[in-house]
Coordinates of N, CA and C in Angstrom, one line a residue:
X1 N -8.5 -12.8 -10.4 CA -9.0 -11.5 -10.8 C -8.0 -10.8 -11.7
X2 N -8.1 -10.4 -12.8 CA -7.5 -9.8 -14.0 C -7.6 -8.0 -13.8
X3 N -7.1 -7.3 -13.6 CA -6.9 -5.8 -14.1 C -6.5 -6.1 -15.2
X4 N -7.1 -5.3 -16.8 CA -6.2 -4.9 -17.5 C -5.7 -3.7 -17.3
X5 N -4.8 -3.0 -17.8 CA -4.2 -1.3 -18.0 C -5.8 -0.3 -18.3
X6 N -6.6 -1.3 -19.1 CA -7.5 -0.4 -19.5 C -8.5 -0.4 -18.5
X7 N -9.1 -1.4 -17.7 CA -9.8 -1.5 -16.9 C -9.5 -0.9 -15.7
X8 N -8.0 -1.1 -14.9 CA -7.4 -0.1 -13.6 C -8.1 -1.0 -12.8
X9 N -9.3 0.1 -12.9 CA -10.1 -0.7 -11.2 C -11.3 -0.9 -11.4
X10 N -11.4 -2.1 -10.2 CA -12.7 -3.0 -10.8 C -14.0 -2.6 -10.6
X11 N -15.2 -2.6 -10.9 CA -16.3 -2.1 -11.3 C -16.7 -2.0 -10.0
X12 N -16.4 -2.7 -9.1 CA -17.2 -2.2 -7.9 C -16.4 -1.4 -6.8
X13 N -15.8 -0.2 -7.4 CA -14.5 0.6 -7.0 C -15.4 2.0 -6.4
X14 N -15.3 2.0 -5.3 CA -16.1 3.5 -4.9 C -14.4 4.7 -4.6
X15 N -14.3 5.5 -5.6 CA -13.3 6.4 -5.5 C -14.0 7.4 -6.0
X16 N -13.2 9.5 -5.4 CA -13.4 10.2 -6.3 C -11.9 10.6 -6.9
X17 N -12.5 11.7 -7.8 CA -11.2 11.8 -9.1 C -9.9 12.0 -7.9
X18 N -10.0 12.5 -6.7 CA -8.9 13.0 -6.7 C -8.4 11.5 -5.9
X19 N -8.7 11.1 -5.5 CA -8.2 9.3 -5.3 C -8.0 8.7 -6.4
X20 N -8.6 8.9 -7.5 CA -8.1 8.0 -8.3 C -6.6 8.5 -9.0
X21 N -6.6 9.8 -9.0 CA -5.3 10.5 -9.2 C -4.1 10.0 -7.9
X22 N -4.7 10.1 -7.3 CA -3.4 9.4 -6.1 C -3.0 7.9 -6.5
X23 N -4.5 7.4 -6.9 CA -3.9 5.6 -7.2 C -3.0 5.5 -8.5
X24 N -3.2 6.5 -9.6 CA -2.6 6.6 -10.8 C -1.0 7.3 -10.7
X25 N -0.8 8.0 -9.5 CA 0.3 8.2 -9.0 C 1.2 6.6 -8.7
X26 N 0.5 6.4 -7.4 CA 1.0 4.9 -7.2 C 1.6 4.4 -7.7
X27 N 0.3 3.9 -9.0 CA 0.7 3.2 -10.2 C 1.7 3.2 -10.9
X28 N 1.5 4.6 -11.2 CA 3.4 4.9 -11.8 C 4.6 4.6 -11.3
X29 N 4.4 5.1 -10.0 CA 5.9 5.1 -9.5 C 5.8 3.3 -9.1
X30 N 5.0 2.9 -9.0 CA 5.1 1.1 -9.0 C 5.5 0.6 -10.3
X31 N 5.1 1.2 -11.5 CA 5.7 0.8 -12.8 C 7.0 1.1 -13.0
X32 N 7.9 2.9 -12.6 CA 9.2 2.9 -12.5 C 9.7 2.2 -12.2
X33 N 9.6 1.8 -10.8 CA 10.3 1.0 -9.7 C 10.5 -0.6 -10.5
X34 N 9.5 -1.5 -11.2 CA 9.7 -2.5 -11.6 C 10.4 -2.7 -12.6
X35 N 10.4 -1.0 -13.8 CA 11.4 -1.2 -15.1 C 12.5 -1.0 -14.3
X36 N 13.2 -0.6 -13.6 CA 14.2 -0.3 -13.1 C 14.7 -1.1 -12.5
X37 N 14.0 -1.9 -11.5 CA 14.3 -3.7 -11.0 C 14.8 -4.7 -12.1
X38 N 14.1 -4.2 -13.4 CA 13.5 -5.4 -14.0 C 13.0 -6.7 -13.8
X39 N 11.9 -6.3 -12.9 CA 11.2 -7.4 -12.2 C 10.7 -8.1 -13.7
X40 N 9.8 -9.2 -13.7 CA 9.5 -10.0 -14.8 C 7.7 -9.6 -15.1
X41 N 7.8 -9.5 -15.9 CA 6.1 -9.1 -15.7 C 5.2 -9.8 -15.0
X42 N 5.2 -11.2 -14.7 CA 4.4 -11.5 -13.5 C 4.3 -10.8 -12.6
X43 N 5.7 -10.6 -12.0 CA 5.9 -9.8 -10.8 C 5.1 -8.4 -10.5
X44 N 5.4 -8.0 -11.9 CA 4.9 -6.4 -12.0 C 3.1 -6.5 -12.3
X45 N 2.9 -7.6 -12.4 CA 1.4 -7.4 -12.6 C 0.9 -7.5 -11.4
X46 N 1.5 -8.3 -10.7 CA 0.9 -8.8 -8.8 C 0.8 -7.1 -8.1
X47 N 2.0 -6.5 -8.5 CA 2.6 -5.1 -8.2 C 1.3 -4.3 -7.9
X48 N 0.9 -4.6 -9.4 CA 0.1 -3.1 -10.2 C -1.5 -3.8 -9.5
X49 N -1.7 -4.9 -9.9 CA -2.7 -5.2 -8.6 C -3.4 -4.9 -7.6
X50 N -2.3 -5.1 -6.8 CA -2.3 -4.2 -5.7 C -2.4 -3.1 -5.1
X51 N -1.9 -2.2 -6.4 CA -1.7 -1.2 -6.1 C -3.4 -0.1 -6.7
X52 N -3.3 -0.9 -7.9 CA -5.2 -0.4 -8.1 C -6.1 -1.0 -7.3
X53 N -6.0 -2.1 -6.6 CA -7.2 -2.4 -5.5 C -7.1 -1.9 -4.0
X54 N -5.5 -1.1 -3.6 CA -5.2 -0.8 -2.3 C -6.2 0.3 -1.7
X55 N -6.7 1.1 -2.7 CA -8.3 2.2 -2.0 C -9.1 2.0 -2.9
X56 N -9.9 0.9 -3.9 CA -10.5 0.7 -4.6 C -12.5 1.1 -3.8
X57 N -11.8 0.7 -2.7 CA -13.2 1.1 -1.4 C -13.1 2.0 -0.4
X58 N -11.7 3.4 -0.7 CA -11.7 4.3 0.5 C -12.5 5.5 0.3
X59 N -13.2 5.4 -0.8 CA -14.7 6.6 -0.7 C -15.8 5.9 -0.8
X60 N -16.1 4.1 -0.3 CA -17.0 3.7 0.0 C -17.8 4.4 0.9
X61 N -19.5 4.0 0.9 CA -19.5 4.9 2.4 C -19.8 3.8 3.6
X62 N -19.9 3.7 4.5 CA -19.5 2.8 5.7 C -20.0 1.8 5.9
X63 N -21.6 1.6 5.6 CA -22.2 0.6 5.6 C -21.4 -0.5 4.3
X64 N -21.0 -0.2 3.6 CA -20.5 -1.2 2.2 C -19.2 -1.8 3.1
X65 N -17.9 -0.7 3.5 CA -17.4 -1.0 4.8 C -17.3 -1.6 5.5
X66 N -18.4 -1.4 6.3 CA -18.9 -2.5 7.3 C -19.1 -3.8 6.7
X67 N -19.7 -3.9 5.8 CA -20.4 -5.3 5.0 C -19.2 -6.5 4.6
X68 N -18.2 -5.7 3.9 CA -16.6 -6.1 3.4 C -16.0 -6.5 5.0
X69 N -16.0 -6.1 5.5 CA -14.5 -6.5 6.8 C -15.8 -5.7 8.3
X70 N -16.8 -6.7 7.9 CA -17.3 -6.3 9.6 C -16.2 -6.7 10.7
X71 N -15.1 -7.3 10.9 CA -14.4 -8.0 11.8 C -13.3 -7.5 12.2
X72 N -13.0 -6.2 10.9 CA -12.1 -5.5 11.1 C -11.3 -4.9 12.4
X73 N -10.2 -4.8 13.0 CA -10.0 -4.3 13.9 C -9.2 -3.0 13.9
X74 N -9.6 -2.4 13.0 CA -9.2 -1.1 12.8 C -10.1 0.4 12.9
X75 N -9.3 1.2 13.2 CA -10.5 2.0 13.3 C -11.1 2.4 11.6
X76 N -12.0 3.3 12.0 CA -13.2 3.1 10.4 C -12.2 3.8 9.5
X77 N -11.5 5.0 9.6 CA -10.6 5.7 8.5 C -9.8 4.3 7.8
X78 N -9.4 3.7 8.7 CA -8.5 2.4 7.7 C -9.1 1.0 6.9
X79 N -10.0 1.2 7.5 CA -11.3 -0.1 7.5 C -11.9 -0.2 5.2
X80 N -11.1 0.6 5.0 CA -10.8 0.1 3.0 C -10.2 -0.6 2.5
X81 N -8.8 -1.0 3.2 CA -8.0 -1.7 2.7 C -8.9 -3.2 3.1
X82 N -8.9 -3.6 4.5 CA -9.5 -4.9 4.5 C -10.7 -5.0 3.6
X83 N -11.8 -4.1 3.9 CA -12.5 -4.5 2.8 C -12.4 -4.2 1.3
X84 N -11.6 -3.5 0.6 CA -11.0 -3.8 -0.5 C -10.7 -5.1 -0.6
X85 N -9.8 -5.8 0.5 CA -9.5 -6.8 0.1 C -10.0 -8.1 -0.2
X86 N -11.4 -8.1 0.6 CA -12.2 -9.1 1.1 C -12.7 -8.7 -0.2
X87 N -13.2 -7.6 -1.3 CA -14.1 -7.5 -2.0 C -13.1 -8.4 -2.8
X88 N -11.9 -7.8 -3.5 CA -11.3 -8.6 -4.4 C -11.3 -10.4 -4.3
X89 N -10.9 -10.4 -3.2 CA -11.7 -12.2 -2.9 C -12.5 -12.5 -3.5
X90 N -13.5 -12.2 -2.9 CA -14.9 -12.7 -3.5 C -15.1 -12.5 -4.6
X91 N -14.7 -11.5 -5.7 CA -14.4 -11.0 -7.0 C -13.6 -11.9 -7.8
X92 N -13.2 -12.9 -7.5 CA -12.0 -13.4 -7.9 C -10.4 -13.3 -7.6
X93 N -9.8 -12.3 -7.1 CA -8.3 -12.3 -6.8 C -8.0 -13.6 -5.4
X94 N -7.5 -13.9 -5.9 CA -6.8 -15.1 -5.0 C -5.4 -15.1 -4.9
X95 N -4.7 -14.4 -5.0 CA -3.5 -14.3 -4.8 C -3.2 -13.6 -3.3
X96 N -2.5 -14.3 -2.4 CA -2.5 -14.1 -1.1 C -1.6 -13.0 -0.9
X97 N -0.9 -12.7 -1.9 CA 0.3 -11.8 -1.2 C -0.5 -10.4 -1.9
X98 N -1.3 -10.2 -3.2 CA -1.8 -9.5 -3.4 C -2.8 -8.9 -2.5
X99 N -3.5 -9.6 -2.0 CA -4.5 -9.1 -0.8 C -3.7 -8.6 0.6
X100 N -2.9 -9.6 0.8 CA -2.3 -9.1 2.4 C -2.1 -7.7 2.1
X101 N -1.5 -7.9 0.6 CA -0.6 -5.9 0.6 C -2.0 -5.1 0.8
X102 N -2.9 -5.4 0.3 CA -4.7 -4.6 -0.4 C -4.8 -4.3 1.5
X103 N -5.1 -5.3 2.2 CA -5.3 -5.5 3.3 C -4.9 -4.5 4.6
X104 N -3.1 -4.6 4.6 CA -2.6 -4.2 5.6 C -1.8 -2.7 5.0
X105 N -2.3 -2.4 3.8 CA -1.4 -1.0 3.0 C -1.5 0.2 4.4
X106 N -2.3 0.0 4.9 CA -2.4 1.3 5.9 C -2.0 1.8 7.1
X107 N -1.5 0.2 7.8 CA -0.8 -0.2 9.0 C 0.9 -0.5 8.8
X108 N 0.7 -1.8 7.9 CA 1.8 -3.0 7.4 C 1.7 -4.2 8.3
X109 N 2.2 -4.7 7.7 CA 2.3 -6.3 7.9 C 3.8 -7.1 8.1
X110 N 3.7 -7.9 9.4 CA 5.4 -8.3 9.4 C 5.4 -9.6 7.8
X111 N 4.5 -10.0 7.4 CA 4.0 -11.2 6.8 C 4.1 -11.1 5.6
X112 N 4.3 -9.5 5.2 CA 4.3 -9.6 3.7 C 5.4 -9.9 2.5
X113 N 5.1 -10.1 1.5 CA 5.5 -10.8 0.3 C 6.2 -9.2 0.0
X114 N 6.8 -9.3 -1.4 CA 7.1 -8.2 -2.0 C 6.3 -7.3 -2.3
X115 N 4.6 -7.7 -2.9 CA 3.6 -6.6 -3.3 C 3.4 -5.9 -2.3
X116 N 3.2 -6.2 -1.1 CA 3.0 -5.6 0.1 C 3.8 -4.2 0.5
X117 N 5.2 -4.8 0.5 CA 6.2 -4.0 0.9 C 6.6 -3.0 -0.1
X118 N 5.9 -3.2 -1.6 CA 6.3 -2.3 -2.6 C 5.1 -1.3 -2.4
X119 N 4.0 -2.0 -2.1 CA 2.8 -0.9 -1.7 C 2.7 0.0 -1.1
X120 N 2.7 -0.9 0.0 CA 3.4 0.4 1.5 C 4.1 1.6 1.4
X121 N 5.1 1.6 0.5 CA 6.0 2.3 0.4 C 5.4 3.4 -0.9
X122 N 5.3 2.9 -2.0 CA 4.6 3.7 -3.2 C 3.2 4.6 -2.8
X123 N 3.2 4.2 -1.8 CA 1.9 4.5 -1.2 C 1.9 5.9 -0.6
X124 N 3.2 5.9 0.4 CA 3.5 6.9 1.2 C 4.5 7.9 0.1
X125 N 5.1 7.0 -1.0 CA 6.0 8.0 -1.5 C 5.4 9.0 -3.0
X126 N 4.2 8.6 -3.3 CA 4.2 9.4 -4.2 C 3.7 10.2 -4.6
X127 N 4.5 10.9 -5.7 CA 4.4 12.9 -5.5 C 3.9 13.5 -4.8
X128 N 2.4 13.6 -5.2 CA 1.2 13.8 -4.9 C 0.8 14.1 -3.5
X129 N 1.5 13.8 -2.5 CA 1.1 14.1 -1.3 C 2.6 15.4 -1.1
X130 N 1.5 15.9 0.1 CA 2.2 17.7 0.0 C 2.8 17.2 1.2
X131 N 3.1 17.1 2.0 CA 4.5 17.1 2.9 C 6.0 16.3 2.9
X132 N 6.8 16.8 3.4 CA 8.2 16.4 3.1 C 8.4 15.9 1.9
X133 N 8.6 16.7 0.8 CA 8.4 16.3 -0.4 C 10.0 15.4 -0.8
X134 N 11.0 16.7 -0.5 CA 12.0 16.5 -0.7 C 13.1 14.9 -0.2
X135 N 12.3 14.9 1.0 CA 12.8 13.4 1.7 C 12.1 12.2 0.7
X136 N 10.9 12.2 1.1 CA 10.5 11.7 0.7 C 10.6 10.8 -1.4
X137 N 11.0 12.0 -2.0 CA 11.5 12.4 -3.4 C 13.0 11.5 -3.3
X138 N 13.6 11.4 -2.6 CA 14.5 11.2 -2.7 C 14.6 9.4 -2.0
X139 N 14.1 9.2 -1.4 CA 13.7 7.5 -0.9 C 12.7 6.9 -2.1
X140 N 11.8 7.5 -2.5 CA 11.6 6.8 -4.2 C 12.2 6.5 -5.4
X141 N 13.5 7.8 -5.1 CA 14.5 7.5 -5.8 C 15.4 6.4 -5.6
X142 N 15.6 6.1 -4.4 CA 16.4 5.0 -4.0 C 15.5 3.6 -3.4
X143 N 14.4 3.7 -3.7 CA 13.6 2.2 -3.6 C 14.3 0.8 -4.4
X144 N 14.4 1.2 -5.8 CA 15.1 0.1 -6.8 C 16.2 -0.2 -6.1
X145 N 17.5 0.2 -6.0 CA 18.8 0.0 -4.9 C 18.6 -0.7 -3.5
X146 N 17.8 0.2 -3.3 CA 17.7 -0.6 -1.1 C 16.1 -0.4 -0.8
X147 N 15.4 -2.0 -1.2 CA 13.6 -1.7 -1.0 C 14.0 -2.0 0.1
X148 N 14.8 -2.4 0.9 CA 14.9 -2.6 2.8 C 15.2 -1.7 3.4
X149 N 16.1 -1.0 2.9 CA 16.8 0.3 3.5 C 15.5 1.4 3.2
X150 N 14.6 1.6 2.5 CA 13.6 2.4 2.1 C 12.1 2.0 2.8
X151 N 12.2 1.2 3.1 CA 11.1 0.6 3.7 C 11.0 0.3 5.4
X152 N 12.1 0.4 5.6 CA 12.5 0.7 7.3 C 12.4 2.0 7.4
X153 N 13.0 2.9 6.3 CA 12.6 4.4 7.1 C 11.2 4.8 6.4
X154 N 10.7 4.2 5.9 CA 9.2 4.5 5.8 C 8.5 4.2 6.8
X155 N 8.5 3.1 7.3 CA 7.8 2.5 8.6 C 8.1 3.4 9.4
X156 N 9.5 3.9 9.8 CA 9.7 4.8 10.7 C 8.5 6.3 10.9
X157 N 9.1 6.3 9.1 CA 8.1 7.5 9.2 C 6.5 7.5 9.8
X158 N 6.4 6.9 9.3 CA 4.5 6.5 9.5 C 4.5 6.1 10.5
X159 N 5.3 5.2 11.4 CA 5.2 5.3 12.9 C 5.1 7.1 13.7
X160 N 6.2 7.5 13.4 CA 6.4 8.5 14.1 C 5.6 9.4 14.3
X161 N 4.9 9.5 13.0 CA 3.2 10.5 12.6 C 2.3 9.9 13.2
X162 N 1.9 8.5 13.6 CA 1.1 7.6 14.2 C 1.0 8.1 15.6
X163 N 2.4 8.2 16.1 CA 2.7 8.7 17.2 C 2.8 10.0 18.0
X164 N 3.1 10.9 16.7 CA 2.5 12.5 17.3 C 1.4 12.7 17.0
X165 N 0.6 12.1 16.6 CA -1.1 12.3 16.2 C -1.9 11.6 17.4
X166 N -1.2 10.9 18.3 CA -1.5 10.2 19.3 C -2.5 9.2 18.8
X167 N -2.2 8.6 18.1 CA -3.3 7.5 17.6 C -2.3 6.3 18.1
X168 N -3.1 4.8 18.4 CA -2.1 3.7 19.3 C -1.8 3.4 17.9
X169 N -0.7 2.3 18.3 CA 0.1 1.5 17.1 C -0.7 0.4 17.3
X170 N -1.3 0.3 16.2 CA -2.1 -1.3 15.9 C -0.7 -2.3 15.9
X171 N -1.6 -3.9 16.2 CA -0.7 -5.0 16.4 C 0.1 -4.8 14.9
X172 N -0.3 -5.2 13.9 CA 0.3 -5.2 12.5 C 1.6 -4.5 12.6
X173 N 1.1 -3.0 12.8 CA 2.3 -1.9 12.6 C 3.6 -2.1 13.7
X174 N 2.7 -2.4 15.3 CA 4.7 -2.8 16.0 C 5.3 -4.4 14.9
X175 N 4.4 -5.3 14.7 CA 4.8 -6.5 14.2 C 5.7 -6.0 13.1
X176 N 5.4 -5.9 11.9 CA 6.2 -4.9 11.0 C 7.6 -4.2 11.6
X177 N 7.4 -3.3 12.3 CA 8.6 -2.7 12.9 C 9.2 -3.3 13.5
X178 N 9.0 -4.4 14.5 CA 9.8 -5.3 15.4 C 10.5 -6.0 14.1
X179 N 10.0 -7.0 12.8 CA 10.7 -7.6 12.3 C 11.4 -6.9 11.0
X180 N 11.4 -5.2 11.0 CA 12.4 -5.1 10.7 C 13.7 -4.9 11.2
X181 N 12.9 -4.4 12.4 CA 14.4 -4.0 13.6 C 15.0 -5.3 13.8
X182 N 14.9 -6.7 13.5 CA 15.1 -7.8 13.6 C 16.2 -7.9 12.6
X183 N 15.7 -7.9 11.7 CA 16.3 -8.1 9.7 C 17.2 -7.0 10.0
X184 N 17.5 -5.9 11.0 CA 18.5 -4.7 9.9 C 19.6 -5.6 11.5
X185 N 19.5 -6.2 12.5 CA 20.3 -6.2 13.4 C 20.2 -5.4 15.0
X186 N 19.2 -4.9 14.8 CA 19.1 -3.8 15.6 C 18.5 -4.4 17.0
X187 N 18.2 -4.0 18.0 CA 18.5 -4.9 19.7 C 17.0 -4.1 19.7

């Protein structure tokens, strides 16, 4: 499956404007982040991918939902990314690390590739969303330097909100956190 710049998102994209303004957020700060890496444009195209099909189906309405990821084990508010990703499947995208990211953008994944881990994070970090601006502002600034060091206290975050909203931690999201508390050394 091909995104061009001009196409974004694929024709069978259920978004309204102000989602697609959050995805064109994303997008950006996923495009900073790879001039500044200087990842190689392969890389940055898997990136940007991702990052246009990560809610390509989060203003679907439920039965389409359902249809994409009946098997889902998430509750319905998260239940876009898998079926995003299952659409892009069948659509053509076959790239596995592109989907895992499409997939698990809303939990995480211990499994993921770099698109993933760059998603997750672009996801939570950009502008556009009104709380903790300042923290937050400041960990996208340091993504290109430490995407590990930025991406552990992202998880953190999103755990900890997970947690005072009393919602359980899906298997994905401890998995995720266990293997980074693994990778930084931590008991």
């Amino acid at each position: 499956m091909t995104l061009t710049r001009d196409q974004r998102l694929p024709a069978w994209s259920a978004v309204t404007p102000g989602r697609l303004a959050h995805i064109e957020r994303v997008a950006a700060l996923v495009e900073e982040w790879a001039r500044r890496m200087g990842v190689p444009d392969s890389d940055r195209s898997r990136w940007l991918r991702a990052t246009w099909l990560h809610d390509a189906l989060r203003d679907a309405p439920p039965a389409t939902l359902a249809r994409w990821a009946p098997d889902a084990v998430v509750p319905a508010e998260l239940r876009h990314g898998p079926a995003s990703a299952a659409c892009a499947e069948a659509q053509g995208e076959h790239d596995r690390a592109v989907l895992d990211a499409v997939r698990y953008h809303s939990v995480g994944h211990a499994g993921w590739e770099i698109p993933g881990r760059v998603l997750y994070c672009a996801d939570y970090l950009e502008p556009g969303r009104p709380f903790d601006r300042e923290r937050r502002r400041e960990l996208a600034e340091r993504f290109p330097d430490d995407p590990a060091g930025v991406l552990a206290a992202v998880a953190a975050d999103r755990i900890a909100y997970t947690v005072r909203s009393g919602w359980p931690l899906l298997q994905p999201t401890v998995d995720l956190w266990n293997s980074l508390a693994v990778a930084s050394g931590s008991r």
